[in-house]
Amino acid sequence: WNKQITYMLDNVSNNQALKMADEMRDYVEEHKSKYGFYIVTFLNAHIAKELGMDDRDEELVQQAIDYRKHNLPNIKPLLQPYFFLSRVYGERKQGDKMVRAIDKALKLSGWSKEDMITLWSLKCNAVICQEPIDTARFMTYHKQLHAILNNGDYKGNVGISTECYHAQLTHNYARLLE
């Protein structure tokens, strides 16, 4: 359902995604699925964002994060809520809120190395959405990111954008083009 609803939301129709989310919520309630409640709450945040409900999207994703923390402490956290928050806070130019959210996420256990790379990249990128850009802070976070990276580690799209920002801030335009 998670993937189907996300696909519907991004490619088909908000109304169909909302209908499927309602069906999922009903199923979750009927089966008393804590994990299902966590996912459907996050999906509702995604739907709220797409429907322009900017006051609800952040609230719902925070509810999902808090719910997982209190009701599902032994399951691996998901990156999707933090990607979502980075999008919300980035659009609002609220990089400090994103840094605080990532700091909380980094304290959780269960992250893979790739997840840690993504979280540190999101933290770097949070500084970029603020004006003026705090280059020193970005460089500090970037250094911490590279402390966990080995050559050849997967960086993903978020990590690649972080490296582009770094190249731009250090005026290494050849690397930026690469």
mmCIF file of C-alpha atoms in Angstrom:
data_model
loop_
_atom_site.group_PDB
_atom_site.id
_atom_site.type_symbol
_atom_site.label_atom_id
_atom_site.label_comp_id
_atom_site.label_asym_id
_atom_site.label_seq_id
_atom_site.Cartn_x
_atom_site.Cartn_y
_atom_site.Cartn_z
ATOM 1 C CA TRP A 1 0.000 0.000 0.000
ATOM 2 C CA ASN A 2 2.785 2.408 0.856
ATOM 3 C CA LYS A 3 4.320 2.158 -2.611
ATOM 4 C CA GLN A 4 0.960 2.083 -4.387
ATOM 5 C CA ILE A 5 -0.335 5.150 -2.549
ATOM 6 C CA THR A 6 2.895 7.051 -3.143
ATOM 7 C CA TYR A 7 2.750 6.134 -6.832
ATOM 8 C CA MET A 8 -0.891 7.236 -7.069
ATOM 9 C CA LEU A 9 -0.104 10.491 -5.310
ATOM 10 C CA ASP A 10 2.884 11.310 -7.502
ATOM 11 C CA ASN A 11 1.596 10.053 -10.842
ATOM 12 C CA VAL A 12 -2.159 9.518 -10.971
ATOM 13 C CA SER A 13 -4.560 11.343 -8.662
ATOM 14 C CA ASN A 14 -4.609 12.852 -5.201
ATOM 15 C CA ASN A 15 -8.210 11.662 -4.786
ATOM 16 C CA GLN A 16 -7.320 8.057 -5.604
ATOM 17 C CA ALA A 17 -4.344 8.218 -3.238
ATOM 18 C CA LEU A 18 -6.590 9.599 -0.497
ATOM 19 C CA LYS A 19 -9.146 6.833 -1.094
ATOM 20 C CA MET A 20 -6.430 4.161 -0.875
ATOM 21 C CA ALA A 21 -5.010 5.756 2.296
ATOM 22 C CA ASP A 22 -8.494 5.616 3.832
ATOM 23 C CA GLU A 23 -8.742 1.915 2.910
ATOM 24 C CA MET A 24 -5.312 1.323 4.437
ATOM 25 C CA ARG A 25 -6.287 3.193 7.621
ATOM 26 C CA ASP A 26 -9.443 1.084 7.940
ATOM 27 C CA TYR A 27 -7.389 -2.098 7.521
ATOM 28 C CA VAL A 28 -4.813 -0.876 10.051
ATOM 29 C CA GLU A 29 -7.509 -0.079 12.617
ATOM 30 C CA GLU A 30 -9.248 -3.403 12.058
ATOM 31 C CA HIS A 31 -6.010 -5.355 12.525
ATOM 32 C CA LYS A 32 -4.572 -3.055 15.232
ATOM 33 C CA SER A 33 -1.319 -2.776 13.295
ATOM 34 C CA LYS A 34 1.094 -0.385 14.963
ATOM 35 C CA TYR A 35 3.449 -0.462 11.985
ATOM 36 C CA GLY A 36 0.536 0.163 9.638
ATOM 37 C CA PHE A 37 -0.541 3.153 11.710
ATOM 38 C CA TYR A 38 2.998 4.534 11.500
ATOM 39 C CA ILE A 39 3.038 4.210 7.704
ATOM 40 C CA VAL A 40 -0.477 5.528 7.113
ATOM 41 C CA THR A 41 0.240 8.575 9.290
ATOM 42 C CA PHE A 42 3.326 9.329 7.210
ATOM 43 C CA LEU A 43 1.376 8.785 3.977
ATOM 44 C CA ASN A 44 -1.296 11.188 5.195
ATOM 45 C CA ALA A 45 1.438 13.799 5.703
ATOM 46 C CA HIS A 46 2.522 13.258 2.100
ATOM 47 C CA ILE A 47 -1.086 13.598 0.920
ATOM 48 C CA ALA A 48 -1.596 16.741 3.020
ATOM 49 C CA LYS A 49 1.472 18.296 1.400
ATOM 50 C CA GLU A 50 0.214 17.493 -2.095
ATOM 51 C CA LEU A 51 -3.177 18.988 -1.219
ATOM 52 C CA GLY A 52 -1.508 22.219 -0.060
ATOM 53 C CA MET A 53 -2.259 21.648 3.618
ATOM 54 C CA ASP A 54 1.057 23.093 4.740
ATOM 55 C CA ASP A 55 -0.024 23.372 8.352
ATOM 56 C CA ARG A 56 -0.889 19.638 8.543
ATOM 57 C CA ASP A 57 1.981 18.056 6.612
ATOM 58 C CA GLU A 58 4.647 18.840 9.205
ATOM 59 C CA GLU A 59 2.326 17.944 12.087
ATOM 60 C CA LEU A 60 1.468 14.534 10.597
ATOM 61 C CA VAL A 61 5.045 13.550 9.779
ATOM 62 C CA GLN A 62 6.114 14.539 13.305
ATOM 63 C CA GLN A 63 3.270 12.395 14.657
ATOM 64 C CA ALA A 64 4.537 9.456 12.607
ATOM 65 C CA ILE A 65 8.110 9.929 13.857
ATOM 66 C CA ASP A 66 6.959 10.228 17.484
ATOM 67 C CA TYR A 67 4.621 7.244 17.121
ATOM 68 C CA ARG A 68 7.453 5.020 15.863
ATOM 69 C CA LYS A 69 9.701 6.189 18.680
ATOM 70 C CA HIS A 70 7.141 5.408 21.405
ATOM 71 C CA ASN A 71 5.300 2.399 19.969
ATOM 72 C CA LEU A 72 7.827 0.677 17.705
ATOM 73 C CA PRO A 73 11.216 1.359 19.329
ATOM 74 C CA ASN A 74 12.725 -1.915 18.137
ATOM 75 C CA ILE A 75 12.125 -1.468 14.424
ATOM 76 C CA LYS A 76 14.585 0.241 12.133
ATOM 77 C CA PRO A 77 13.600 3.847 11.533
ATOM 78 C CA LEU A 78 12.739 4.903 7.986
ATOM 79 C CA LEU A 79 14.494 7.637 6.035
ATOM 80 C CA GLN A 80 11.351 8.759 4.200
ATOM 81 C CA PRO A 81 10.019 10.980 7.009
ATOM 82 C CA TYR A 82 13.335 12.831 7.134
ATOM 83 C CA PHE A 83 13.415 13.278 3.348
ATOM 84 C CA PHE A 84 9.894 14.621 3.658
ATOM 85 C CA LEU A 85 10.851 17.041 6.445
ATOM 86 C CA SER A 86 13.839 18.231 4.435
ATOM 87 C CA ARG A 87 11.500 19.083 1.559
ATOM 88 C CA VAL A 88 9.032 20.874 3.852
ATOM 89 C CA TYR A 89 11.675 22.811 5.768
ATOM 90 C CA GLY A 90 13.669 23.547 2.621
ATOM 91 C CA GLU A 91 10.656 25.144 0.955
ATOM 92 C CA ARG A 92 10.101 27.208 4.093
ATOM 93 C CA LYS A 93 13.787 28.177 4.361
ATOM 94 C CA GLN A 94 13.856 26.613 7.867
ATOM 95 C CA GLY A 95 17.244 24.916 7.770
ATOM 96 C CA ASP A 96 17.718 25.085 11.541
ATOM 97 C CA LYS A 97 14.549 23.052 12.097
ATOM 98 C CA MET A 98 15.876 20.467 9.660
ATOM 99 C CA VAL A 99 19.238 20.307 11.437
ATOM 100 C CA ARG A 100 17.436 19.701 14.750
ATOM 101 C CA ALA A 101 15.288 16.958 13.186
ATOM 102 C CA ILE A 102 18.373 15.258 11.701
ATOM 103 C CA ASP A 103 20.220 15.526 15.022
ATOM 104 C CA LYS A 104 17.329 13.657 16.673
ATOM 105 C CA ALA A 105 17.386 11.072 13.889
ATOM 106 C CA LEU A 106 21.132 10.532 14.239
ATOM 107 C CA LYS A 107 20.603 9.588 17.890
ATOM 108 C CA LEU A 108 18.353 6.676 16.866
ATOM 109 C CA SER A 109 19.826 3.217 16.529
ATOM 110 C CA GLY A 110 19.380 0.923 13.576
ATOM 111 C CA TRP A 111 20.616 3.131 10.757
ATOM 112 C CA SER A 112 22.727 1.458 8.084
ATOM 113 C CA LYS A 113 25.891 3.141 6.849
ATOM 114 C CA GLU A 114 24.022 4.284 3.722
ATOM 115 C CA ASP A 115 21.302 5.760 5.932
ATOM 116 C CA MET A 116 23.917 7.633 7.967
ATOM 117 C CA ILE A 117 25.447 9.011 4.770
ATOM 118 C CA THR A 118 22.021 10.215 3.655
ATOM 119 C CA LEU A 119 21.228 11.782 7.034
ATOM 120 C CA TRP A 120 24.538 13.650 7.140
ATOM 121 C CA SER A 121 23.969 14.786 3.554
ATOM 122 C CA LEU A 122 20.503 16.063 4.484
ATOM 123 C CA LYS A 123 22.072 17.924 7.402
ATOM 124 C CA CYS A 124 24.622 19.550 5.085
ATOM 125 C CA ASN A 125 21.908 20.483 2.622
ATOM 126 C CA ALA A 126 19.765 22.012 5.376
ATOM 127 C CA VAL A 127 22.367 24.737 5.803
ATOM 128 C CA ILE A 128 22.170 25.549 2.084
ATOM 129 C CA CYS A 129 18.487 26.514 2.232
ATOM 130 C CA GLN A 130 19.193 29.315 4.715
ATOM 131 C CA GLU A 131 20.163 32.818 3.753
ATOM 132 C CA PRO A 132 22.838 33.817 4.161
ATOM 133 C CA ILE A 133 24.463 30.397 3.791
ATOM 134 C CA ASP A 134 26.634 29.535 6.774
ATOM 135 C CA THR A 135 29.569 28.147 4.811
ATOM 136 C CA ALA A 136 31.600 27.304 7.925
ATOM 137 C CA ARG A 137 28.751 25.248 9.342
ATOM 138 C CA PHE A 138 28.260 23.470 6.024
ATOM 139 C CA MET A 139 31.982 22.640 5.937
ATOM 140 C CA THR A 140 31.843 21.272 9.501
ATOM 141 C CA TYR A 141 28.924 18.994 8.632
ATOM 142 C CA HIS A 142 30.585 18.012 5.355
ATOM 143 C CA LYS A 143 33.736 17.017 7.215
ATOM 144 C CA GLN A 144 31.648 14.860 9.570
ATOM 145 C CA LEU A 145 29.947 13.285 6.550
ATOM 146 C CA HIS A 146 33.314 12.401 5.038
ATOM 147 C CA ALA A 147 34.468 10.889 8.326
ATOM 148 C CA ILE A 148 32.032 8.024 7.718
ATOM 149 C CA LEU A 149 32.580 7.769 3.953
ATOM 150 C CA ASN A 150 35.060 5.432 2.308
ATOM 151 C CA ASN A 151 36.005 5.700 -1.349
ATOM 152 C CA GLY A 152 33.342 4.017 -3.392
ATOM 153 C CA ASP A 153 30.600 4.303 -0.761
ATOM 154 C CA TYR A 154 27.164 4.872 -2.208
ATOM 155 C CA LYS A 155 26.198 8.506 -1.856
ATOM 156 C CA GLY A 156 22.785 8.522 -3.533
ATOM 157 C CA ASN A 157 21.140 11.588 -5.015
ATOM 158 C CA VAL A 158 21.174 13.507 -1.747
ATOM 159 C CA GLY A 159 24.904 12.883 -1.307
ATOM 160 C CA ILE A 160 25.627 13.909 -4.865
ATOM 161 C CA SER A 161 23.801 17.206 -4.374
ATOM 162 C CA THR A 162 25.798 17.724 -1.171
ATOM 163 C CA GLU A 163 29.043 17.232 -3.105
ATOM 164 C CA CYS A 164 27.831 19.713 -5.741
ATOM 165 C CA TYR A 165 27.162 22.279 -3.018
ATOM 166 C CA HIS A 166 30.613 21.623 -1.561
ATOM 167 C CA ALA A 167 32.279 22.084 -4.944
ATOM 168 C CA GLN A 168 30.343 25.291 -5.472
ATOM 169 C CA LEU A 169 31.209 26.690 -2.032
ATOM 170 C CA THR A 170 34.894 25.843 -2.491
ATOM 171 C CA HIS A 171 34.856 27.287 -6.030
ATOM 172 C CA ASN A 172 35.962 23.941 -7.467
ATOM 173 C CA TYR A 173 33.985 24.361 -10.666
ATOM 174 C CA ALA A 174 35.693 21.490 -12.491
ATOM 175 C CA ARG A 175 34.515 19.117 -9.746
ATOM 176 C CA LEU A 176 31.076 20.733 -9.825
ATOM 177 C CA LEU A 177 30.770 20.020 -13.557
ATOM 178 C CA GLU A 178 32.005 16.470 -13.015
#
